GROMACS .gro file of C-alpha atoms in nm:
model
  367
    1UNK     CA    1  -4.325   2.187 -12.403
    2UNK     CA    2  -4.350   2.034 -12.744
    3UNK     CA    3  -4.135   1.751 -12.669
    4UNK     CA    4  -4.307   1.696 -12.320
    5UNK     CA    5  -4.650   1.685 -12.515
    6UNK     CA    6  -4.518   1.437 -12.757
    7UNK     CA    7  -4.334   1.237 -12.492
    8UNK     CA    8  -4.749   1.198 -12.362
    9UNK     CA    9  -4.822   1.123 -12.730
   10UNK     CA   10  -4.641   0.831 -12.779
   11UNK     CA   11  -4.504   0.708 -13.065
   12UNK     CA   12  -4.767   0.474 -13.182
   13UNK     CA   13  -4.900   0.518 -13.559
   14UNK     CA   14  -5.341   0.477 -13.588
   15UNK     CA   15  -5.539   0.520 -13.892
   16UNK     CA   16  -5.861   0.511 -13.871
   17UNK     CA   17  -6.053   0.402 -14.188
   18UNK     CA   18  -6.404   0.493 -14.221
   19UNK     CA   19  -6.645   0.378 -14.553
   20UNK     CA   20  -6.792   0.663 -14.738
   21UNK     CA   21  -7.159   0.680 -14.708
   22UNK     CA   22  -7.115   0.273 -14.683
   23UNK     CA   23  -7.484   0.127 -14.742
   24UNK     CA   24  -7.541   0.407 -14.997
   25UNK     CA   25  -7.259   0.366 -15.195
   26UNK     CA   26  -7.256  -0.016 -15.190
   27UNK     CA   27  -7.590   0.034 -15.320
   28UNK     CA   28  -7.425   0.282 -15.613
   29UNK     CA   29  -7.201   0.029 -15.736
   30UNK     CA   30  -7.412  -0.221 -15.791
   31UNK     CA   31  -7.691  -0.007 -15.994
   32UNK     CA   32  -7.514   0.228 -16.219
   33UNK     CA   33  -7.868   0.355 -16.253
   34UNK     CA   34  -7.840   0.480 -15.913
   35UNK     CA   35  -7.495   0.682 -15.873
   36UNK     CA   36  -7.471   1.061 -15.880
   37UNK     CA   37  -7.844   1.024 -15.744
   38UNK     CA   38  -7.950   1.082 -15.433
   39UNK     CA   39  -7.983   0.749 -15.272
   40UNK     CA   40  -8.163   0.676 -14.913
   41UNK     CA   41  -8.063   0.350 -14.742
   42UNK     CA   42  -8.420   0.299 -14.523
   43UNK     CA   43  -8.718   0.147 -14.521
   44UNK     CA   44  -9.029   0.405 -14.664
   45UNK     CA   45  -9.252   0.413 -14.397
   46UNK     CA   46  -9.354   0.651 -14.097
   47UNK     CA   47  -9.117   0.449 -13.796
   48UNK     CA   48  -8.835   0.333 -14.040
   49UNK     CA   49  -8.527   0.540 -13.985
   50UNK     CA   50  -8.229   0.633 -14.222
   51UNK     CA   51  -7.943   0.387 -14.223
   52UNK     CA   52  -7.758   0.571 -14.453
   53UNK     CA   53  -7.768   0.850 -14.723
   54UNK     CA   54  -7.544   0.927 -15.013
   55UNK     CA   55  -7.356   1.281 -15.064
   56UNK     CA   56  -7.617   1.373 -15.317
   57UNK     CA   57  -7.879   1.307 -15.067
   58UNK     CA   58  -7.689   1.512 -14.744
   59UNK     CA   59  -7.699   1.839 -14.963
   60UNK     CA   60  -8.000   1.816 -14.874
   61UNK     CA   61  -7.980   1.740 -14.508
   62UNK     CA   62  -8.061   1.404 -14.518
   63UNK     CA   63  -7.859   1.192 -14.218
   64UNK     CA   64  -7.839   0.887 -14.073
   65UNK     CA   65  -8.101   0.786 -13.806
   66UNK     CA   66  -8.327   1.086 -13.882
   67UNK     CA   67  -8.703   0.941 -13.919
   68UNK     CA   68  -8.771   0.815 -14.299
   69UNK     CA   69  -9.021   1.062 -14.308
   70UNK     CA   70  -8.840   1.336 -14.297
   71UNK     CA   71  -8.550   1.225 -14.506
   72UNK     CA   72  -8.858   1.176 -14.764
   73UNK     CA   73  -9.018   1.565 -14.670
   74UNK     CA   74  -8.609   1.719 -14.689
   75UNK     CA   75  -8.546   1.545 -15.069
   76UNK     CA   76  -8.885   1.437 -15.219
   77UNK     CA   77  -8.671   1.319 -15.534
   78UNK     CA   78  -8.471   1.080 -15.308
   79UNK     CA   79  -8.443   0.673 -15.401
   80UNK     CA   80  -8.549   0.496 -15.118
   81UNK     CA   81  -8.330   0.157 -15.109
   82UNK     CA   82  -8.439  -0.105 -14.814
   83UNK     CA   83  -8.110  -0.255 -14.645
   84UNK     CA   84  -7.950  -0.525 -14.779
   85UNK     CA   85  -7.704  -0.617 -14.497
   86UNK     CA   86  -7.608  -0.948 -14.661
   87UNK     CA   87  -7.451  -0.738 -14.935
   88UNK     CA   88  -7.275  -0.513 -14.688
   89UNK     CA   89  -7.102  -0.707 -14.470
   90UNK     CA   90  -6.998  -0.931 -14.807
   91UNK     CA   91  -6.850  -0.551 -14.846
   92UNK     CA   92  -6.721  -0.480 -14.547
   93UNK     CA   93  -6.539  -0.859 -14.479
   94UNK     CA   94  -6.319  -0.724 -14.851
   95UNK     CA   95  -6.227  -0.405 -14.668
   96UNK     CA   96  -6.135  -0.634 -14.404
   97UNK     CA   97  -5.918  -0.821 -14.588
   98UNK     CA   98  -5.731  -0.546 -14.724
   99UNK     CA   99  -5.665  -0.467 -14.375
  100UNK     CA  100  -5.527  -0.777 -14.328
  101UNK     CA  101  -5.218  -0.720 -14.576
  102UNK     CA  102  -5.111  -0.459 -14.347
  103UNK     CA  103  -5.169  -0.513 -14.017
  104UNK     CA  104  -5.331  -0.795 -13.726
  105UNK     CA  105  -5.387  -0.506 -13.549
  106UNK     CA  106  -5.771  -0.437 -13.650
  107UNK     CA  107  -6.033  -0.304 -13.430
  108UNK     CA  108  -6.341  -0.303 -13.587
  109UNK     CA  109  -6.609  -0.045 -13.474
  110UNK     CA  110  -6.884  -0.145 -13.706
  111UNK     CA  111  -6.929  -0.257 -14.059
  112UNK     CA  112  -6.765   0.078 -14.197
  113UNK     CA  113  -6.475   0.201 -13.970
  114UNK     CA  114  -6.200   0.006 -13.762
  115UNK     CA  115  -5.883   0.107 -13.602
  116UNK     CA  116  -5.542  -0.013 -13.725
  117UNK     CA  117  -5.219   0.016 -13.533
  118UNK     CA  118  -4.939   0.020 -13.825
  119UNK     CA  119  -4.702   0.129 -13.574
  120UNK     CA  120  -4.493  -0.191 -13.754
  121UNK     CA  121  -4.666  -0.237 -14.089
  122UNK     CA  122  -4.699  -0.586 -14.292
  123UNK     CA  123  -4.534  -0.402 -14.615
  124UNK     CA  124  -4.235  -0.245 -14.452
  125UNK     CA  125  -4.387   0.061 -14.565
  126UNK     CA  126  -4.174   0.346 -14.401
  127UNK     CA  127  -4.492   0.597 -14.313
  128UNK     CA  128  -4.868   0.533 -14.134
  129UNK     CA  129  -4.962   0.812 -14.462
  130UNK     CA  130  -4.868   0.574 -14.741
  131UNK     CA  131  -5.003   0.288 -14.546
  132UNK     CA  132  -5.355   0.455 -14.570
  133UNK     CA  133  -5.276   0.572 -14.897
  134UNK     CA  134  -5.233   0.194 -15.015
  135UNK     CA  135  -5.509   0.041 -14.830
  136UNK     CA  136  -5.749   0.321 -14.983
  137UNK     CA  137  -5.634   0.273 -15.330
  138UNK     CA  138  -5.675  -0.097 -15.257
  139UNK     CA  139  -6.071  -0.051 -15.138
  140UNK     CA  140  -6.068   0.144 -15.498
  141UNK     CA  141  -5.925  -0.110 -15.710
  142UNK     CA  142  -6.087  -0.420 -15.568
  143UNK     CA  143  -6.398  -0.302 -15.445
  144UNK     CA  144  -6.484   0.002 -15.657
  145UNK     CA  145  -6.573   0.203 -15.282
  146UNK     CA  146  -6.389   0.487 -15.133
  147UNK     CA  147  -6.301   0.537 -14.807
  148UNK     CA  148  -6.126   0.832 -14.579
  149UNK     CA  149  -5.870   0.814 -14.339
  150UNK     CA  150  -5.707   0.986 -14.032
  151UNK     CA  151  -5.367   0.929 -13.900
  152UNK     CA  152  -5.258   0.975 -13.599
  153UNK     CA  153  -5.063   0.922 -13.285
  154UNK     CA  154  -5.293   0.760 -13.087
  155UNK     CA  155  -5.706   0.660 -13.179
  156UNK     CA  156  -5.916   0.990 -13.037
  157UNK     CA  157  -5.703   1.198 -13.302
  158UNK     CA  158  -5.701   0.942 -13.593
  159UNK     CA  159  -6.082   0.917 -13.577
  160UNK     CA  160  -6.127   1.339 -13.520
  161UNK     CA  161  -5.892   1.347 -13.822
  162UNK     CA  162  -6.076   1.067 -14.049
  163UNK     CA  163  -6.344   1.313 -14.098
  164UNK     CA  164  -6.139   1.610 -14.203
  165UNK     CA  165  -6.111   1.543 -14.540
  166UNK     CA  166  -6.425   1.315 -14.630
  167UNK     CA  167  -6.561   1.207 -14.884
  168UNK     CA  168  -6.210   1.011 -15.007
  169UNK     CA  169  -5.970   1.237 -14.827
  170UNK     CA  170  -5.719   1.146 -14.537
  171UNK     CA  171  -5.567   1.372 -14.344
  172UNK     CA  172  -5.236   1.365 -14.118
  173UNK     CA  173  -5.239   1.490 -13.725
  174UNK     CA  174  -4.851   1.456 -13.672
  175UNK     CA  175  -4.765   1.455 -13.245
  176UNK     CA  176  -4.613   1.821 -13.234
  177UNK     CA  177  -4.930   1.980 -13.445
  178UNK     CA  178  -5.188   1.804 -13.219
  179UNK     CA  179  -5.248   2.092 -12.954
  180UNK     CA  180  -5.285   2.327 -13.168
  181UNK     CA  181  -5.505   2.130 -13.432
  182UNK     CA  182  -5.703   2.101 -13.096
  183UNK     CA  183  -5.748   2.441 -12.918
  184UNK     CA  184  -6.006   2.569 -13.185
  185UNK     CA  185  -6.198   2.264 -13.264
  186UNK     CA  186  -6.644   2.280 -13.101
  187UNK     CA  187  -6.657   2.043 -12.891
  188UNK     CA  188  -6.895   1.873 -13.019
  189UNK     CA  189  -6.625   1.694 -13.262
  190UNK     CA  190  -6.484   1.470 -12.982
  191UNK     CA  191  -6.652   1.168 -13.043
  192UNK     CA  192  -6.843   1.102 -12.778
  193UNK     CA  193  -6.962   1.441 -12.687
  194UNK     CA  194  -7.360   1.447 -12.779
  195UNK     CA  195  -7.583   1.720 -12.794
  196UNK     CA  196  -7.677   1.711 -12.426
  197UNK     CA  197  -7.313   1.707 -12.288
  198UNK     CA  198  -7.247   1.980 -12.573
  199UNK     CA  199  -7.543   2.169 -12.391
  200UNK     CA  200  -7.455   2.141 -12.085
  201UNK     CA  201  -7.053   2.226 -12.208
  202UNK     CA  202  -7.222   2.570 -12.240
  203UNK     CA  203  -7.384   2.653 -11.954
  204UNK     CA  204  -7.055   2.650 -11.799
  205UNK     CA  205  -6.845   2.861 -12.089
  206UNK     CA  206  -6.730   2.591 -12.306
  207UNK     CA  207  -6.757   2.606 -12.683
  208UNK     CA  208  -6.404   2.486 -12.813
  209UNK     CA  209  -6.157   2.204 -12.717
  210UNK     CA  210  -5.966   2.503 -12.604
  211UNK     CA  211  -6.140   2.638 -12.302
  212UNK     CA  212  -6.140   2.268 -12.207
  213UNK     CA  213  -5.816   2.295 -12.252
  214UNK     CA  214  -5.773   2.635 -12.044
  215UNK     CA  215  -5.911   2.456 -11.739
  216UNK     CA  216  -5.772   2.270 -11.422
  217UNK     CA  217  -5.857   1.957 -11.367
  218UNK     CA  218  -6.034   2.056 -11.020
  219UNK     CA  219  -6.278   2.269 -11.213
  220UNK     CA  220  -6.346   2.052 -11.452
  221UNK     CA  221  -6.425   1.758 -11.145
  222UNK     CA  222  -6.674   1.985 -11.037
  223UNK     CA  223  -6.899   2.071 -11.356
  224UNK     CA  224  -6.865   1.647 -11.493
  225UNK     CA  225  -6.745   1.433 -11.222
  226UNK     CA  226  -6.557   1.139 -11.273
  227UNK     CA  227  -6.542   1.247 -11.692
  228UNK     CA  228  -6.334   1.506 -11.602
  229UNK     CA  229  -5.993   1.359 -11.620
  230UNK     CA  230  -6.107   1.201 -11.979
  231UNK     CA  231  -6.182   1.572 -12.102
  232UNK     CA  232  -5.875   1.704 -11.942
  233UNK     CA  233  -5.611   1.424 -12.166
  234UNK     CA  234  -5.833   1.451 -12.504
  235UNK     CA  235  -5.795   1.834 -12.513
  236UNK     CA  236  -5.400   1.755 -12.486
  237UNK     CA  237  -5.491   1.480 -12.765
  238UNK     CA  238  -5.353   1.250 -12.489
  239UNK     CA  239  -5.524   0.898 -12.548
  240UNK     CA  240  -5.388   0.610 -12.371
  241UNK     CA  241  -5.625   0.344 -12.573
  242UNK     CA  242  -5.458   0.071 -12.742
  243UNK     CA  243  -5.623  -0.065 -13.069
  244UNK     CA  244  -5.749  -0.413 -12.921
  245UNK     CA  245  -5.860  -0.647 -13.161
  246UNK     CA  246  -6.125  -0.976 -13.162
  247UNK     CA  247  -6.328  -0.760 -12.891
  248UNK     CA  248  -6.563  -0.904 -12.632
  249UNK     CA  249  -6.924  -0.766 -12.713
  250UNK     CA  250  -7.059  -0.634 -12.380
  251UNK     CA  251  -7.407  -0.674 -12.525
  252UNK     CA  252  -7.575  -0.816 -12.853
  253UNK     CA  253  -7.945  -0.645 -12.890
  254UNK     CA  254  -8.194  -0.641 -13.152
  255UNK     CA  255  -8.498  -0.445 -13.172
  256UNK     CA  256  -8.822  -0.367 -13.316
  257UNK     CA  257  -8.965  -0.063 -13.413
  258UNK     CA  258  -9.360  -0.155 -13.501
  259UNK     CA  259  -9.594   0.076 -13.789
  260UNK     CA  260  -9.846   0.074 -13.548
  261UNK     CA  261  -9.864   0.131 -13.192
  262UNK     CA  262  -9.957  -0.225 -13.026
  263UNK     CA  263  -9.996  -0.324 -12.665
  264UNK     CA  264  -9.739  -0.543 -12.424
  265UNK     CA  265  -9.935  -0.890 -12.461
  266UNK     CA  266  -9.897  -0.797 -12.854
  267UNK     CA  267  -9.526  -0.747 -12.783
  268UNK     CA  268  -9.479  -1.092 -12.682
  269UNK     CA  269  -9.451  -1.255 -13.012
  270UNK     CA  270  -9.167  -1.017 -13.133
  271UNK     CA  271  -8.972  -1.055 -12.806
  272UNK     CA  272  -8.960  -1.446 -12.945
  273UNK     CA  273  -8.846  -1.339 -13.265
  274UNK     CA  274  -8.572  -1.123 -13.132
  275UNK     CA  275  -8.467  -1.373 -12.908
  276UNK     CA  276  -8.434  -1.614 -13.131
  277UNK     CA  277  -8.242  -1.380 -13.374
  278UNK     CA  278  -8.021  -1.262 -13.080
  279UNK     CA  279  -7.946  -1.648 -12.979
  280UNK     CA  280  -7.825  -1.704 -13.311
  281UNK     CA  281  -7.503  -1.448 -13.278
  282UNK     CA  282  -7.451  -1.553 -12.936
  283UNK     CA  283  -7.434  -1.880 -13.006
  284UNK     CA  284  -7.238  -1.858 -13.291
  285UNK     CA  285  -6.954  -1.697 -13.090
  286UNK     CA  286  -6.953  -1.968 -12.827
  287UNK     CA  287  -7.020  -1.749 -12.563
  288UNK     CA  288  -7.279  -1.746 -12.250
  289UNK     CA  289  -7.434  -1.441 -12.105
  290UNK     CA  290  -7.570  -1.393 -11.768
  291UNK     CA  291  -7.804  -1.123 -11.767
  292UNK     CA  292  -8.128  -1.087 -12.054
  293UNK     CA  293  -8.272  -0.744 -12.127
  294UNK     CA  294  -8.620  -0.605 -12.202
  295UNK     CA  295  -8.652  -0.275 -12.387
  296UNK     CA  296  -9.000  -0.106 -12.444
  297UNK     CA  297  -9.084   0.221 -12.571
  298UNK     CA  298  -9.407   0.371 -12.518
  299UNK     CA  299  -9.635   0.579 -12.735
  300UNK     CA  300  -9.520   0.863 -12.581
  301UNK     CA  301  -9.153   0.804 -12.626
  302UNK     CA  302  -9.110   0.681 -12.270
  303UNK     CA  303  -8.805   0.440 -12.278
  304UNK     CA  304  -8.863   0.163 -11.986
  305UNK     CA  305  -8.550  -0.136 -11.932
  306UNK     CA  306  -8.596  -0.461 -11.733
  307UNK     CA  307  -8.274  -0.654 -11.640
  308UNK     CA  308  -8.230  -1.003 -11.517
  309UNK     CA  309  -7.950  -1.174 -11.398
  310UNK     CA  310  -7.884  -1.557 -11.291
  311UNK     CA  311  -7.596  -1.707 -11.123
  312UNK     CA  312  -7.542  -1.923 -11.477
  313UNK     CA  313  -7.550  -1.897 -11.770
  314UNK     CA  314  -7.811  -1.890 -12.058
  315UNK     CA  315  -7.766  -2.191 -12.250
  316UNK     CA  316  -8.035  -2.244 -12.454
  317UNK     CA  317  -8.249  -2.017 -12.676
  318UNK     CA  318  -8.618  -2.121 -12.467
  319UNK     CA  319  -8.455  -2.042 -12.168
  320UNK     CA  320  -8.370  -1.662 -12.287
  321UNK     CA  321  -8.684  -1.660 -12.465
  322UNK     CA  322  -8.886  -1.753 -12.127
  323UNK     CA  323  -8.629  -1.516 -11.905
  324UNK     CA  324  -8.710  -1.221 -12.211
  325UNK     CA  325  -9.130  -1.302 -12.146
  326UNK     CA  326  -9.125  -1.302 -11.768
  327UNK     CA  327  -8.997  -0.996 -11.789
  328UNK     CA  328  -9.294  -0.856 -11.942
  329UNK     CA  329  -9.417  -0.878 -11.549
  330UNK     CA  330  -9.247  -0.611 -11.441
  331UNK     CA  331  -9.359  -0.399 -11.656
  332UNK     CA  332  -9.585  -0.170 -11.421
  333UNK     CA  333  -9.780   0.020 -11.665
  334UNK     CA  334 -10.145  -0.050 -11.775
  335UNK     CA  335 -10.252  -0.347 -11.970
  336UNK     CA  336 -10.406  -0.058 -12.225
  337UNK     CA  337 -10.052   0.123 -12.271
  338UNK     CA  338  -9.935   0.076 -12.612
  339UNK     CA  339  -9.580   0.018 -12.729
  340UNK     CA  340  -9.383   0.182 -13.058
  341UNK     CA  341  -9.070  -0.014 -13.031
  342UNK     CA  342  -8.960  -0.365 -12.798
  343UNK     CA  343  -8.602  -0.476 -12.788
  344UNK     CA  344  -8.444  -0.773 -12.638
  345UNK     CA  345  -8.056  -0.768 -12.566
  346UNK     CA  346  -7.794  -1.008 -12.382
  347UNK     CA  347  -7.506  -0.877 -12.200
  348UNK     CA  348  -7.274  -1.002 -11.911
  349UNK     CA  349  -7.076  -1.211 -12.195
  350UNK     CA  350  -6.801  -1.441 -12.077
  351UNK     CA  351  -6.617  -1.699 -12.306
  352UNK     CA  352  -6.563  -2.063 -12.220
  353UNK     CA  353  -6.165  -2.054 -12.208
  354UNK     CA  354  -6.189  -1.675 -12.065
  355UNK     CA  355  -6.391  -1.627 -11.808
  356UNK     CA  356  -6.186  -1.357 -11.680
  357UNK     CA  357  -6.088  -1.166 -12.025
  358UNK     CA  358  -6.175  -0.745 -11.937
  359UNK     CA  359  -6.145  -0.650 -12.278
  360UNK     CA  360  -6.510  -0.545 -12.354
  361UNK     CA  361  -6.686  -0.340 -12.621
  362UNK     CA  362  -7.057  -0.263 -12.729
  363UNK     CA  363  -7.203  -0.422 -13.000
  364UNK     CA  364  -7.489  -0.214 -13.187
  365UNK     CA  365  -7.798  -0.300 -13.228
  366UNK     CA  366  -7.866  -0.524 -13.508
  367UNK     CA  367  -8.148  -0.438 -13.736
   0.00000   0.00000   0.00000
C-alpha cells in the first residue's frame, strides 16, 4: 500500500515559499521604530481593509482582509501603515531572484508565495530540505525578511506544509508519511476549502481530511458534483499539478471601494480611472483581451457583474473605457441606488504568438 501510494505520489520535489507577514514586515525593516510592534498594513478608515498584519498584531486577532475598523476596535494600540506596494514588489522581485539561483521552475502565486520544482536543483544540492534551507537563509542575509517553507512531493502538500511551522519554520511531508499527515487534518486546511464548502462539509459528516478520505468516490459525486474526484486525490495527497511558470492571467481587475456610498452616474468617473489603470498591465504584457467586466456592489452588500464580449480584441484603452461605461446600461437597478465599491476587470487574455496557449491562472485584484 505504501509503495502503491507513493507510486501516485511521484517523485517530484515542491517547496513552497511563503513571506512572513510580507507588507508588515517589509514595513519592520525599514523603521526599526516599528519592529516588535504591532504593525497594521491598511488604510485607517471605515471601508479600508487589512492588507496585512504583523505577529504582534494577530495575537490579537487582527487578519488580513478583515475591515480596518475592526482591526483598529481588536488592537487599539496598533500602527496603522498605508501600503506602499512600490516597496514590496522592489521586495518581492529580491526573493525572486534568490529563486532564480536554484531553479527556472518558479510559479509565482502573488507577491509573497510561489512554487518551485527543485526536483533537479541549480546547486546540485542533494535534498529539496537544504534547498529551502539555503534559499531562506538567503531571503535572511540579503533581504533581512524571513520566510517559511513546505516541502513536498507534489504542490497541494508543499503549500498545506508551508504553514506548519510559520513564522520562519519549514517543514518536510516526505511521500510515505503523507496519508497519514492527512487523515486528521479539518478540512478547512486544504486550500481552497472556504467557510461555506467547510459548512456544507458538515452537514454531510465531514470534519477531517479523513472521513473524506473514508469515502467512495460515488458518494462523494453525490454531496459536490463534479469536485468530487478533486476531494477524493487531495485526501490521498495525490496532486497531479505541475509547477508552470510565466502564467497566463485569466483576468487583471482593479477595484474601488468608496468612504461614502455614491450613486452609478457617480461611479462613472472611477470606472475611467480603473480602466485606465487596468490598460496599463495589459498593455504592458502585450496581450489582448476579449471580454471587459463591470463589478458593482450595492449599499446593501449586493454584488451585481456585467460581462461583454466582442469577436476582437480590445486594443486601445478608450475603447475598454467606452465598453466598461456602456455597461453601466445594464445595470437594472434605480437611478437612486447607491454603490460601496465598482470594479472593472479584463479577462479572455490571449497573446500575440499564442493564441492557443491553455495555461491560465487568476490574477488578484490590484489595489
Amino acid at each position: 500500500m505504501i509503495d502503491e501510494q507513493i507510486t501516485l505520489l511521484g517523485h517530484r520535489k515542491i517547496v513552497h515559499v511563503d513571506m512572513d507577514a510580507f507588507y508588515a514586515s517589509v514595513e519592520q525593516r525599514d523603521d526599526p521604530n516599528l519592529r516588535g510592534r504591532p504593525v497594521v498594513v491598511a488604510w485607517k478608515g471605515k471601508r479600508s481593509v487589512v492588507c496585512a498584519a504583523s505577529y504582534e498584531a494577530r495575537k490579537f486577532g487582527v487578519r488580513s482582509a478583515m475591515p480596518a475598523v475592526s482591526a483598529e476596535r481588536l488592537c487599539p494600540h496598533a500602527i496603522f501603515i498605508p501600503p506602499d506596494f512600490t516597496r514590496y514588489k522592489a521586495a518581492s522581485q529580491g526573493v525572486r531572484e534568490i529563486f532564480t539561483r536554484h531553479t527556472d521552475h518558479i510559479e509565482p502565486l502573488s507577491l509573497d508565495e510561489a512554487y518551485l520544482d527543485v526536483t533537479q536543483n541549480k546547486q546540485g544540492l542533494p535534498t529539496a530540505t537544504l534547498v529551502a534551507k539555503k534559499i531562506r537563509q538567503e531571503i535572511w542575509d540579503e533581504l533581512h525578511l524571513t520566510a517559511s517553507a513546505g516541502i513536498a512531493p507534489n504542490k497541494f502538500l508543499a503549500k498545506i506544509a508551508s504553514d506548519w511551522r510559520k513564522p520562519n519554520g519549514q517543514f518536510v511531508i516526505q511521500p510515505h508519511e503523507a496519508q497519514s499527515f492527512l487523515l486528521t487534518l479539518p478540512v478547512g486546511r486544504i486550500p481552497g476549502v472556504g467557510k461555506v464548502t467547510e459548512a456544507r462539509m458538515a452537514e454531510v459528516g465531514i470534519k477531517l481530511v479523513g472521513d473524506i478520505h473514508a469515502m467512495d468516490i460515488a458518494t462523494l459525486e453525490q454531496a459536490f458534483g463534479s469536485y468530487a474526484q478533486r476531494l477524493y486525490e487531495l485526501a490521498r495527497g495525490i496532486d497531479h499539478n505541475l509547477v508552470v511558470s510565466n502564467r497566463v492571467r485569466k483576468q487583471i481587475s482593479a477595484e474601488d471601494t468608496f468612504p461614502d456610498d455614491i450613486p452609478l452616474e457617480a461611479c462613472k468617473v472611477h470606472i475611467q480611472r480603473l480602466a485606465e489603470k487596468i490598460w496599463k498591465v495589459s498593455n504592458a504584457n502585450a496581450r489582448g483581451a476579449k471580454t471587459v467586466v463591470l463589478k458593482l456592489k450595492t449599499k446593501e452588500f449586493q454584488s451585481l457583474t456585467r460581462s461583454l464580449t466582442s469577436r476582437e480584441r480590445i486594443t486601445s484603452c478608450e475603447a475598454l473605457t467606452d465598453t466598461a461605461l456602456s455597461l453601466c446600461a445594464r445595470v437594472e437597478l434605480p437611478e437612486k441606488q447607491l454603490y460601496r465599491l465598482v470594479g472593472v476587470g479584463l479577462s479572455n487574455f490571449e497573446r500575440e504568438d499564442t493564441a492557443d496557449e491553455n495555461t491560465e491562472d487568476s490574477f488578484p485584484l490590484l489595489a
